[in-house]
XYZ file of C-alpha atoms in Angstrom:
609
model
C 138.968 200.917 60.052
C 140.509 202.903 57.064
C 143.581 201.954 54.805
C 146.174 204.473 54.037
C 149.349 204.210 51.716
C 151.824 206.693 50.891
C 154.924 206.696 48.268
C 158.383 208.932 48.026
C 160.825 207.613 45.458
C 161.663 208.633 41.351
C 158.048 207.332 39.971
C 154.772 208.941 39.438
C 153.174 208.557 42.911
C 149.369 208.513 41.864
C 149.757 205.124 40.184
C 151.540 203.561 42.937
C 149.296 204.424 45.781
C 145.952 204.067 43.915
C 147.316 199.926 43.104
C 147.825 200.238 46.883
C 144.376 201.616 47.938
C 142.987 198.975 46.149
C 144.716 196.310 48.388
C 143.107 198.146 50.950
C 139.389 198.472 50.110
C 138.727 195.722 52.633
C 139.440 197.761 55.051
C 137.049 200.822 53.874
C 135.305 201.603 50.928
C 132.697 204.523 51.942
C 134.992 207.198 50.236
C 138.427 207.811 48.953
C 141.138 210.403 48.118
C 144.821 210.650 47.381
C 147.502 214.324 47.685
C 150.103 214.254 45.008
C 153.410 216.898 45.702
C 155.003 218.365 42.703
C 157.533 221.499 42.728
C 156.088 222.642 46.066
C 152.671 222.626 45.514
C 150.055 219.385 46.853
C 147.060 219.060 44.499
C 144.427 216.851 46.292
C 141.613 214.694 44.475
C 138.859 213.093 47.132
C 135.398 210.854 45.979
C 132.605 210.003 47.842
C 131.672 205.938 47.511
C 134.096 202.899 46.375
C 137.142 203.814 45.052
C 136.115 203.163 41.367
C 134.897 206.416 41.932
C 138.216 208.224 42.010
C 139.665 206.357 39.470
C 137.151 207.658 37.207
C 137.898 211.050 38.266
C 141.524 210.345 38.212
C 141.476 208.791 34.643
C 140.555 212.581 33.396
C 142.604 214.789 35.881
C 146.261 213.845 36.811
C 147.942 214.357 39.459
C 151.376 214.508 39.189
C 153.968 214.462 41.495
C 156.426 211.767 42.956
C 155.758 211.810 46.805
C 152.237 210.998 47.356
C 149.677 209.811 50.000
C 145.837 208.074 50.241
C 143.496 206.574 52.113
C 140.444 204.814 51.578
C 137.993 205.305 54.361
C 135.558 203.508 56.839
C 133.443 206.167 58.532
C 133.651 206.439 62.371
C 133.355 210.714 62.952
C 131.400 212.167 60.168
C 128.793 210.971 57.453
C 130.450 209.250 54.419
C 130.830 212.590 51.790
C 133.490 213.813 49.519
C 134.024 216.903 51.949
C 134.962 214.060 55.119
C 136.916 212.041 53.015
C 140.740 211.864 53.339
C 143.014 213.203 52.426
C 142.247 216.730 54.890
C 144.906 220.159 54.415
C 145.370 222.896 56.727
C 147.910 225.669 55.662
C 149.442 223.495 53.478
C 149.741 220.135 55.566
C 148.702 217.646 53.912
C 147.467 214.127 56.069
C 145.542 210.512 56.147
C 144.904 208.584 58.877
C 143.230 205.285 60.678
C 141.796 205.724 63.791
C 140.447 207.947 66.422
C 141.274 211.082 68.278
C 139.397 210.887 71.807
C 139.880 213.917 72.719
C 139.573 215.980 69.180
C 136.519 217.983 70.402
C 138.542 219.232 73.096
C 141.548 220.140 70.249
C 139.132 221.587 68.099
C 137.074 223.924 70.791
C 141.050 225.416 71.338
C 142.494 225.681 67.316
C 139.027 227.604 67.029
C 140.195 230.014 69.318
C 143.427 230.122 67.851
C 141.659 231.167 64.237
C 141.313 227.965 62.429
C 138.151 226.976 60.519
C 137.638 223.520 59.775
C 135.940 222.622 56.481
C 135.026 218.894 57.403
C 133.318 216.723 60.564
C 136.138 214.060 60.812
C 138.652 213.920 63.902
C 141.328 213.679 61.451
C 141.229 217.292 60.119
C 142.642 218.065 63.641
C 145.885 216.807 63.408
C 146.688 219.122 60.231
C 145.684 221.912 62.189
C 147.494 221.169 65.091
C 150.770 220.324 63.129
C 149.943 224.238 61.351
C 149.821 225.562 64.570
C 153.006 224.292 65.527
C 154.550 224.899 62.883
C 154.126 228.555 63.497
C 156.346 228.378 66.355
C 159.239 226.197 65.581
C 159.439 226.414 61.497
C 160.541 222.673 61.352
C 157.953 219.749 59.689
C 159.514 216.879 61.914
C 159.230 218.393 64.780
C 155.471 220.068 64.191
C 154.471 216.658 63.562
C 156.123 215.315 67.027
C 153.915 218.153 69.003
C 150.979 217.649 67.057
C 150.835 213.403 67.866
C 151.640 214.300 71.569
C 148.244 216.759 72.141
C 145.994 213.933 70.704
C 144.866 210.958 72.943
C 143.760 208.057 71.084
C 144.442 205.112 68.409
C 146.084 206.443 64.924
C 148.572 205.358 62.070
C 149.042 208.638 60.081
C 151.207 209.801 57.005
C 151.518 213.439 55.784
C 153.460 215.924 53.557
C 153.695 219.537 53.375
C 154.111 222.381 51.108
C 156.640 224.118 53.262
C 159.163 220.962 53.497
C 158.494 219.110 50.199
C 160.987 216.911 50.119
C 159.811 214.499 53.042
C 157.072 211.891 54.093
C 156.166 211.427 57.354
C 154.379 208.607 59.027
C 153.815 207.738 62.756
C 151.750 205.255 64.456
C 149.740 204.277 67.721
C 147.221 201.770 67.883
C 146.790 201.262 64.684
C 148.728 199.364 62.294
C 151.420 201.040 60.392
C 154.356 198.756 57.603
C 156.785 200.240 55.679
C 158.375 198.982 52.376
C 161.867 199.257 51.159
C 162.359 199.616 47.815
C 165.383 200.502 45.627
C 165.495 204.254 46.060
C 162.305 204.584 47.329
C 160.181 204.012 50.066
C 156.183 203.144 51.265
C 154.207 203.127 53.822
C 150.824 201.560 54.629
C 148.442 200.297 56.724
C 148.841 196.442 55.780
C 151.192 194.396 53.453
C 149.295 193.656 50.650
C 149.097 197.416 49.846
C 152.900 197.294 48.924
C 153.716 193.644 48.466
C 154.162 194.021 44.616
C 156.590 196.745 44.572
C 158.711 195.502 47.275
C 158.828 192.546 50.159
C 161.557 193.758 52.330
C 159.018 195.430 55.303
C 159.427 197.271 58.379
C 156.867 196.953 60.804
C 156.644 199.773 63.480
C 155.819 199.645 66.808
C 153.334 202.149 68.507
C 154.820 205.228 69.623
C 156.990 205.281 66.645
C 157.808 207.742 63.798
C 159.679 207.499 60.567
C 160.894 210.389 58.592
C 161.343 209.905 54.618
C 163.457 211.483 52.068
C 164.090 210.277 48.684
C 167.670 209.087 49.946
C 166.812 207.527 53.682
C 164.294 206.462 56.315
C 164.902 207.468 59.779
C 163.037 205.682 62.633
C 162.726 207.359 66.210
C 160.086 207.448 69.294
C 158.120 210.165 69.127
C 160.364 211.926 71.722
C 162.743 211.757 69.194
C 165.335 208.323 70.445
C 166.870 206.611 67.342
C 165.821 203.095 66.611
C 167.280 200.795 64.968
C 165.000 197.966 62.574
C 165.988 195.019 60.238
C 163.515 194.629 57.476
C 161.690 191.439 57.138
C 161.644 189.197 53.760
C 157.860 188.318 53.229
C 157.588 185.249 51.050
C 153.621 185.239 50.512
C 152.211 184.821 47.689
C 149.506 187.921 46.834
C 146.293 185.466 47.814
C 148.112 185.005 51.050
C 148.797 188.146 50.902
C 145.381 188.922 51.009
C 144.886 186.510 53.619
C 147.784 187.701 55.951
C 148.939 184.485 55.692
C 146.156 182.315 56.648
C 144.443 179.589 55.065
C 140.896 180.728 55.099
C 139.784 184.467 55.574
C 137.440 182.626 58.257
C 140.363 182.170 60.240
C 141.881 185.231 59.990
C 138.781 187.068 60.611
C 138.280 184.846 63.989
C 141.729 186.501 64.573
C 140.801 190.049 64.137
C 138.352 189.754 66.837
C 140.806 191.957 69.626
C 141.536 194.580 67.456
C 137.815 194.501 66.135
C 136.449 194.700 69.323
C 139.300 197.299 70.461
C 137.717 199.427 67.281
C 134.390 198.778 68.390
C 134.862 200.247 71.639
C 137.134 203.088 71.011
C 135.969 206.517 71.331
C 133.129 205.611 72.750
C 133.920 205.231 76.480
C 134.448 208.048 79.040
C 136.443 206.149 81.819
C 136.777 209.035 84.224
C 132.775 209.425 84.248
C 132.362 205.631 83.868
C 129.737 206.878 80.441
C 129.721 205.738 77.272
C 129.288 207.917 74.516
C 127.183 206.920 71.327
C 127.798 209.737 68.718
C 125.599 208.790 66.190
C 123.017 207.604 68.119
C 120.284 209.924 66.930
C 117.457 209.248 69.453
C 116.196 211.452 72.396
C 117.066 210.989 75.852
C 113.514 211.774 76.478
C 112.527 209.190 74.542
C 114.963 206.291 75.984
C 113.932 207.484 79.400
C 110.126 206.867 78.532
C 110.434 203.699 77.175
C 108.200 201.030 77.955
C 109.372 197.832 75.483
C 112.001 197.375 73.043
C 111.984 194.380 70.000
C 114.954 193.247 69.291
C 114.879 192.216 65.669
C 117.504 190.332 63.533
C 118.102 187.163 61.361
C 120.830 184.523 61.650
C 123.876 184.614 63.698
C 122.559 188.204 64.879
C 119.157 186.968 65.904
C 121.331 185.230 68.871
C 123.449 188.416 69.430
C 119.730 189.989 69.646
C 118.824 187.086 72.471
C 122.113 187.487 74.444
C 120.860 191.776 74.069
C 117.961 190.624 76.107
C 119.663 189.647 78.965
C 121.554 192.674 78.917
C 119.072 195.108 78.342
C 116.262 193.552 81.166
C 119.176 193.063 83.885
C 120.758 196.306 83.501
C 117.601 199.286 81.960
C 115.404 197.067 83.246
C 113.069 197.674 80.567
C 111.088 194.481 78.813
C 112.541 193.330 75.431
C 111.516 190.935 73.640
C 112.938 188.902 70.704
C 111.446 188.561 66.769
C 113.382 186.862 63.898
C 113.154 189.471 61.412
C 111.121 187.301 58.911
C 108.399 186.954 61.426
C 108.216 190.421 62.774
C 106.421 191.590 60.173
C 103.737 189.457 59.792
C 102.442 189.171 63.471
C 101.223 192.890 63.677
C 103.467 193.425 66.675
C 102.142 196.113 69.234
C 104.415 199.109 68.111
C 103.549 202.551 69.983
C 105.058 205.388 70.544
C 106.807 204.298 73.417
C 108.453 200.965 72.243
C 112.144 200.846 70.025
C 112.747 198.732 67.866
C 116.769 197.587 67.823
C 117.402 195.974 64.686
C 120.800 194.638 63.949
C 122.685 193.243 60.553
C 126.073 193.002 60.176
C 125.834 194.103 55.916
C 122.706 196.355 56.612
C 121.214 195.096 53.279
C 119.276 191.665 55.330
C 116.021 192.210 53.127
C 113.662 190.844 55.753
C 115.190 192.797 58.800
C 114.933 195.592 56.631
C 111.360 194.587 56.146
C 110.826 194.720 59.631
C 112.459 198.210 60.119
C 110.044 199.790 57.391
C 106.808 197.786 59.359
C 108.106 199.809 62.152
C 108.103 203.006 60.810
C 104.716 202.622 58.677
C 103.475 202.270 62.611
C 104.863 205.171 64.156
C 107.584 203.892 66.061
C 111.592 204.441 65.827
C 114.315 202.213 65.046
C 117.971 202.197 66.534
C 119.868 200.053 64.051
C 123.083 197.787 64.990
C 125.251 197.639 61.841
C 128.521 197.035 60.114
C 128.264 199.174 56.831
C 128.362 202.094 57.091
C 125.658 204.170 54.561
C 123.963 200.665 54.198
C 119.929 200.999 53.627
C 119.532 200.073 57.188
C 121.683 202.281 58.478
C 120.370 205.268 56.023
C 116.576 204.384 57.076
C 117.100 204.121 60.820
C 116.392 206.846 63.764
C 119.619 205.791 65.449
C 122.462 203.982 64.676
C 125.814 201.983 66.454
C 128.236 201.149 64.061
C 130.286 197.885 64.902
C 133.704 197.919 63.280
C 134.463 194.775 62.805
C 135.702 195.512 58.768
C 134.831 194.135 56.066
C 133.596 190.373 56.841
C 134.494 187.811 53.609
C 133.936 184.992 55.003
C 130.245 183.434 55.126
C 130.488 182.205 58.078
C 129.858 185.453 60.856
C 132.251 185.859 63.559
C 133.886 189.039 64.127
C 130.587 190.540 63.206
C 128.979 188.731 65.777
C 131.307 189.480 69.006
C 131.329 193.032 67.696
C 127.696 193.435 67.223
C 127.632 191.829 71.597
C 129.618 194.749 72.577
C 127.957 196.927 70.732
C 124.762 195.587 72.982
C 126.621 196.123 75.379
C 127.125 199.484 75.340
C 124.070 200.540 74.637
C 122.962 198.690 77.601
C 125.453 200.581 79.719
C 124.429 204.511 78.470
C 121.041 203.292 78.642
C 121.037 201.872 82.350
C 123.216 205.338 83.131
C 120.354 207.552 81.530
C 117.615 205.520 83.125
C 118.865 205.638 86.273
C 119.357 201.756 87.091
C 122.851 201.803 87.097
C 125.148 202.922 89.538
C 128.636 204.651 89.432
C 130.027 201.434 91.172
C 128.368 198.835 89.104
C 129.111 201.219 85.416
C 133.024 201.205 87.009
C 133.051 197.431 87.056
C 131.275 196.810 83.806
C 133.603 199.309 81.778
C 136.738 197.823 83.038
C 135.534 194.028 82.090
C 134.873 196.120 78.856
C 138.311 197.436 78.313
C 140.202 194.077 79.416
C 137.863 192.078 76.924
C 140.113 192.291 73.681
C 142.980 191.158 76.076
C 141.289 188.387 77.034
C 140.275 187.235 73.324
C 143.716 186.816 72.914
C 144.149 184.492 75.407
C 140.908 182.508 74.321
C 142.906 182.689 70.558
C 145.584 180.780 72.326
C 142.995 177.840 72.615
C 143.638 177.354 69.158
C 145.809 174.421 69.041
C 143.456 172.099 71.681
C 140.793 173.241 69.648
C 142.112 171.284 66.390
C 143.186 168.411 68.650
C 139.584 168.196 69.559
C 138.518 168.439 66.386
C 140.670 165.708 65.111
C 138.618 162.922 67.624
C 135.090 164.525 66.641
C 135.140 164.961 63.059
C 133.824 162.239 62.166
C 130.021 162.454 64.112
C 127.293 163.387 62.293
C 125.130 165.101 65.091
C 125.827 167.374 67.042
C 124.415 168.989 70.386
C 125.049 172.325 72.543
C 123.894 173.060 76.021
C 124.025 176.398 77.730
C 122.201 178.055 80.383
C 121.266 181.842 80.743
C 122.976 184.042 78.584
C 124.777 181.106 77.614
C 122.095 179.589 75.697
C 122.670 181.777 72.666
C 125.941 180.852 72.538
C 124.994 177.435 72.032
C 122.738 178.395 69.556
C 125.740 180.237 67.572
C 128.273 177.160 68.101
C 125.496 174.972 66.686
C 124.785 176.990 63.459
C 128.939 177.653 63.160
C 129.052 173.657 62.442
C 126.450 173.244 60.400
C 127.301 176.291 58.425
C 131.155 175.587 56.804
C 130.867 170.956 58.447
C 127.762 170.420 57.044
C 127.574 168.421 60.287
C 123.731 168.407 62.061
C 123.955 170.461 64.944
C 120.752 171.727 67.994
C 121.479 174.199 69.893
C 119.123 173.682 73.351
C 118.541 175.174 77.112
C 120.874 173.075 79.489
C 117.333 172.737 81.419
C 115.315 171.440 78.616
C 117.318 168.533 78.350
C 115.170 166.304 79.611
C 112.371 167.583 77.618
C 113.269 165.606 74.308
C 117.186 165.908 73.833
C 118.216 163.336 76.062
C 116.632 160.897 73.587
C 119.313 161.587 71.080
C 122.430 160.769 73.385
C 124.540 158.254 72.658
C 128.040 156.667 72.468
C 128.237 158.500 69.087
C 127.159 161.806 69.943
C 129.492 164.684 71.344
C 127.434 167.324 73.542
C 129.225 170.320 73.915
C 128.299 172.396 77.012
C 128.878 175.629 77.613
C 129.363 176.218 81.591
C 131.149 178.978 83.064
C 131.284 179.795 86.626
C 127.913 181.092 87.608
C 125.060 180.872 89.566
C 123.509 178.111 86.994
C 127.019 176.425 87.061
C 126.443 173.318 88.865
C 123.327 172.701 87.311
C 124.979 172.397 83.540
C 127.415 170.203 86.167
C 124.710 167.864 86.283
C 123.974 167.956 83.059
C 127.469 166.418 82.184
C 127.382 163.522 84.048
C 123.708 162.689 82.980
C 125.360 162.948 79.275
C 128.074 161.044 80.459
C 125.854 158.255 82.228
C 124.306 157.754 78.652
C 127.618 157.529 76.843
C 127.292 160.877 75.517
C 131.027 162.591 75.052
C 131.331 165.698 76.286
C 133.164 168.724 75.358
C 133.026 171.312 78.269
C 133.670 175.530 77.968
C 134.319 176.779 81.200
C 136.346 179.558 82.884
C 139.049 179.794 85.349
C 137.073 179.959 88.117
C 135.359 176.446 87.458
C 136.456 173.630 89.043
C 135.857 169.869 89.221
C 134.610 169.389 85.000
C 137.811 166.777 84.713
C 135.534 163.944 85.563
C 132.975 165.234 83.855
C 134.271 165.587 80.545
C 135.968 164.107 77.960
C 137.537 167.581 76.454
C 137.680 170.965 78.933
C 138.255 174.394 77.123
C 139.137 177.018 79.682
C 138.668 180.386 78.676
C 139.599 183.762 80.876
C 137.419 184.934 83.356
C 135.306 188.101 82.731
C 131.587 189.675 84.115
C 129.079 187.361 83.321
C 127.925 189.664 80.930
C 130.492 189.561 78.774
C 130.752 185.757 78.895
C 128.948 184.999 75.845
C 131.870 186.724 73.879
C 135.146 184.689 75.396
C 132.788 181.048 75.238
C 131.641 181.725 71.629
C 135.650 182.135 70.625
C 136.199 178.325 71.021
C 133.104 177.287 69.154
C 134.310 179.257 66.352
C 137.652 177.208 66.460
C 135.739 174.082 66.540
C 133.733 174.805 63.860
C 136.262 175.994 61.605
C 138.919 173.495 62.323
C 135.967 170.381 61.557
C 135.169 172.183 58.256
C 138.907 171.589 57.693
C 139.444 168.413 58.442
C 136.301 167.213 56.294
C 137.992 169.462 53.559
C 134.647 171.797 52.550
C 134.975 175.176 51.587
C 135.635 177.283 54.691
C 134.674 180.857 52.938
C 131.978 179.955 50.701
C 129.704 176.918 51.848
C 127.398 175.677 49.736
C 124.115 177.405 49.313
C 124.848 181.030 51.485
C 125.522 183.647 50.591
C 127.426 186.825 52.810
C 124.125 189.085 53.114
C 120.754 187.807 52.450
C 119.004 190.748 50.411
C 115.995 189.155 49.254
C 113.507 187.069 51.225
């Protein structure tokens, strides 16, 4: 995820979209640049690291000029450096973008043989090249651009300027987001409201396959086959926290409603359909070594710790190689049996977790390699792993994990899928089915989002318990675990987490007319047995809330509240059932009015032990 803002109007353009990138650092902060065009000529200034950086070098080297574009950047193709960082130039064509080109290997294997060098590892260099090449044939900026955008498969929002034409701006989108601002005379255009909100709030918002051409007198919106369309500008009335916020109340919330287009990110790029692969770029381990394996540790703290346990599943059922689980603050001090034939798969969403850290360097000082699951990209973990897979979930402000945590599941995911293909335990059939659950799964978050309003109704009638309990079976059980710590996390509320089957084992003690049991039971094979866990809470005057899918039937009697989610591979279960816990957990917070973002006592990353 990477923010990019561009300006074309009668002011200094440097100003404007430097206030703008700052709006944006949420969405990437791993390098930034900004292009400036004055009297034909684009002068570029690009820094490695947070975009204080560039300011400094920007506070002692101008750049002048009144159209201008930036970006601020979140790594997906090519190592955070000043030489990947955005702005890229070809010939004169100037460009930012969000997103990723699929198929830019393919691109960049032909505009090699056409003569062009490339002086950076990003995806995003390609376009500028491509709209070069074009340009050579048809003289015309607009329409370069328009035959550049149709060679490249993939998500993007883009905005560019050029020597050759240097009176326009032009910005096109698909997949990604894309506003633009009209001002008095001038226009903008970035990747999310805040960036422009104090210069203007009349927005356009475009639609994906959509372009918009800018001059210092009009805007011109068409499809990228060129068809005219019309748009009325929208009023926006937030104030800048809500801004901030995109208008809702807690970043919690809107963070719980990032999760399709956070997943979407996660996955993108990384799947070859027609093969039924998936492709890990930065991976940075061996096949050799992956085939040979004989035992992976999982390691993690937290709300990843029961990612890592729903990774077990995964990994066993699908490589069918033996994994076991550590929380990162015991790893270490148990002398586990590292060789050279065991990985160890630590994950952390900030990649600063001291004692998962701890556990990664306990690995190494034994010989053994490390495949790291992280959000941050250049984090220590991620700079002191063997491997990595990047989640891109974005920047995560509240406390409270959850896009982080259904990111960092399909991340799992994934690398259960290329490693079952390069062991050999998964067929073309089975990697078919499992990649298409994969690419319907943000879909299908939606519809769990749509939940949201029986969710607070629920929450309304439970508030007021002080105990809380969660059942699930199988993969499911982590789940419960997750929905457990959610509550007692931002409610304050006491909250177990348990195996449906262990019930009996001490639990059941605890039920009563006051206690609500939540009970996670989708349609599988363990399905009537969490059935009959129900009405055994039920006979004890327990109230139950019930997750389920479609494909259940027969919980009415059962339980008091029924959550239905969509249905999906058992695999991927864990991610649509732990969407309504979130909900519930958030919406109790609420209601007992605590502080949503910042609970008392944690903290966002825990970097000391």
């Amino acid at each position: 995820m990477c923010g990019i803002v561009g300006y074309i109007g009668p002011r200094q353009a440097t100003s404007i979209v430097l206030d703008g990138l700052r709006k944006l650092e949420y969405r990437g902060y791993d390098s930034a640049g900004i292009a400036a065009l004055d009297q034909g000529k684009i002068n570029i200034c690009r820094a490695e690291g947070k975009l204080v950086n560039l300011e400094k070098i920007l506070h002692e080297r101008a750049l002048i000029g009144t159209i201008g574009i930036g970006h601020t950047r979140w790594a997906t193709h090519g190592r955070p450096s000043e030489i990947n960082a955005h702005p890229h130039n070809s010939g004169g064509f100037v460009v930012v973008h969000n997103g990723i080109i699929e198929n830019y290997l393919d691109l960049k294997t032909r505009l090699r043989e056409q003569g062009h060098h490339f002086s950076s590892d990003t995806d995003t260099e390609i376009i500028a090249h491509l709209v070069e090449e074009h340009y050579k044939e048809c003289s015309d900026f607009e329409t370069s651009v328009r035959k550049a955008l149709g060679d490249v498969r993939g998500a993007y929002a883009v905005a560019m300027i050029c020597e050759q034409e240097p009176d326009k701006l032009i910005a096109a989108k698909q997949g990604s987001p894309l506003v633009v601002g009209q001002g008095q005379g001038e226009f903008f255009v970035a990747s999310d409201i805040p960036a422009m909100l104090s210069h203007t709030r009349e927005m356009v918002f475009l639609e994906d396959g959509e372009l918009v051409v800018f001059t210092t007198e009009a805007m011109a919106i068409t499809t990228l086959d060129g068809t005219p369309v019309e748009k009325t500008p929208k009023t926006i009335t937030w104030s800048p926290v809500m801004a901030e916020k995109d208008g809702y109340r807690h970043f919690m919330l809107k963070e719980i409603h990032e999760q399709p287009r956070a997943i979407a990110d996660t996955i993108a790029g990384r799947i070859r359909e027609e093969h039924a692969e998936v492709f890990l770029a930065d991976l940075g381990l061996e096949d050799d070594f992956l085939n040979d394996l004989e035992r992976i540790y999982i390691v993690a703290c937290g709300t990843s710790w029961h990612a890592a346990l729903v990774g077990k599943f995964l990994l066993e059922k699908h490589a069918r190689i033996p994994v076991e689980v550590d929380i990162a603050s015991e790893f270490r001090y148990r002398d586990p049996l590292v060789t050279a034939k065991t990985l160890t798969l630590v994950i952390s969403q900030s990649g600063e977790t001291a004692d998962t850290l701890a556990a990664l360097r306990e690995t190494h000082g034994k010989g053994g390699k490390v495949l790291a699951i992280c959000n941050v990209v250049e984090s220590s973990i991620a700079r002191e792993s063997d491997g990595i897979i990047y989640t891109h979930a974005g920047p995560e402000i509240g406390v409270a994990s959850t896009k982080a945590f259904t990111t960092q599941l399909v991340a799992l995911y994934l690398f259960t899928l290329y490693l079952g293909n390069l062991c050999g335990k998964l067929d073309l059939e089975t990697r078919r089915t499992m990649l298409d659950a994969l690419v319907s799964l943000p879909r299908k978050v939606e519809e769990c989002l749509e939940l949201n309003a029986a969710i607070e109704q629920a929450a309304q009638s439970l508030m007021h318990a002080s105990d809380f309990l969660y059942l699930g079976r199988g993969n499911q059980y982590p789940i419960a675990l997750e929905g457990a710590l959610k509550l007692k996390e931002i409610s304050y509320i006491h909250a177990e987490g348990y195996p449906a089957g262990e019930m009996k084992h001490g639990p059941i003690a605890l039920i009563d007319e006051q206690l609500p049991v939540v009970v996670i039971a989708p349609h599988n094979e363990t399905f009537e047995k969490v059935a009959a866990n129900m009405e055994e809470v039920q006979a004890r005057g327990g109230r139950v809330l019930a997750v389920t899918d479609q494909a259940a039937t027969g919980l009415a009697d059962r339980a008091e509240i029924v959550l239905v989610v969509p249905q999906t591979v058992d695999d991927l279960m864990p991610v649509l059932t732990s969407i309504p816990l979130q909900l519930l957990a958030y919406h109790i917070a609420v209601l007992k009015g605590t502080d949503v973002d910042q609970p008392r006592n944690l903290a966002k990353s825990v970097t000391v032990e």
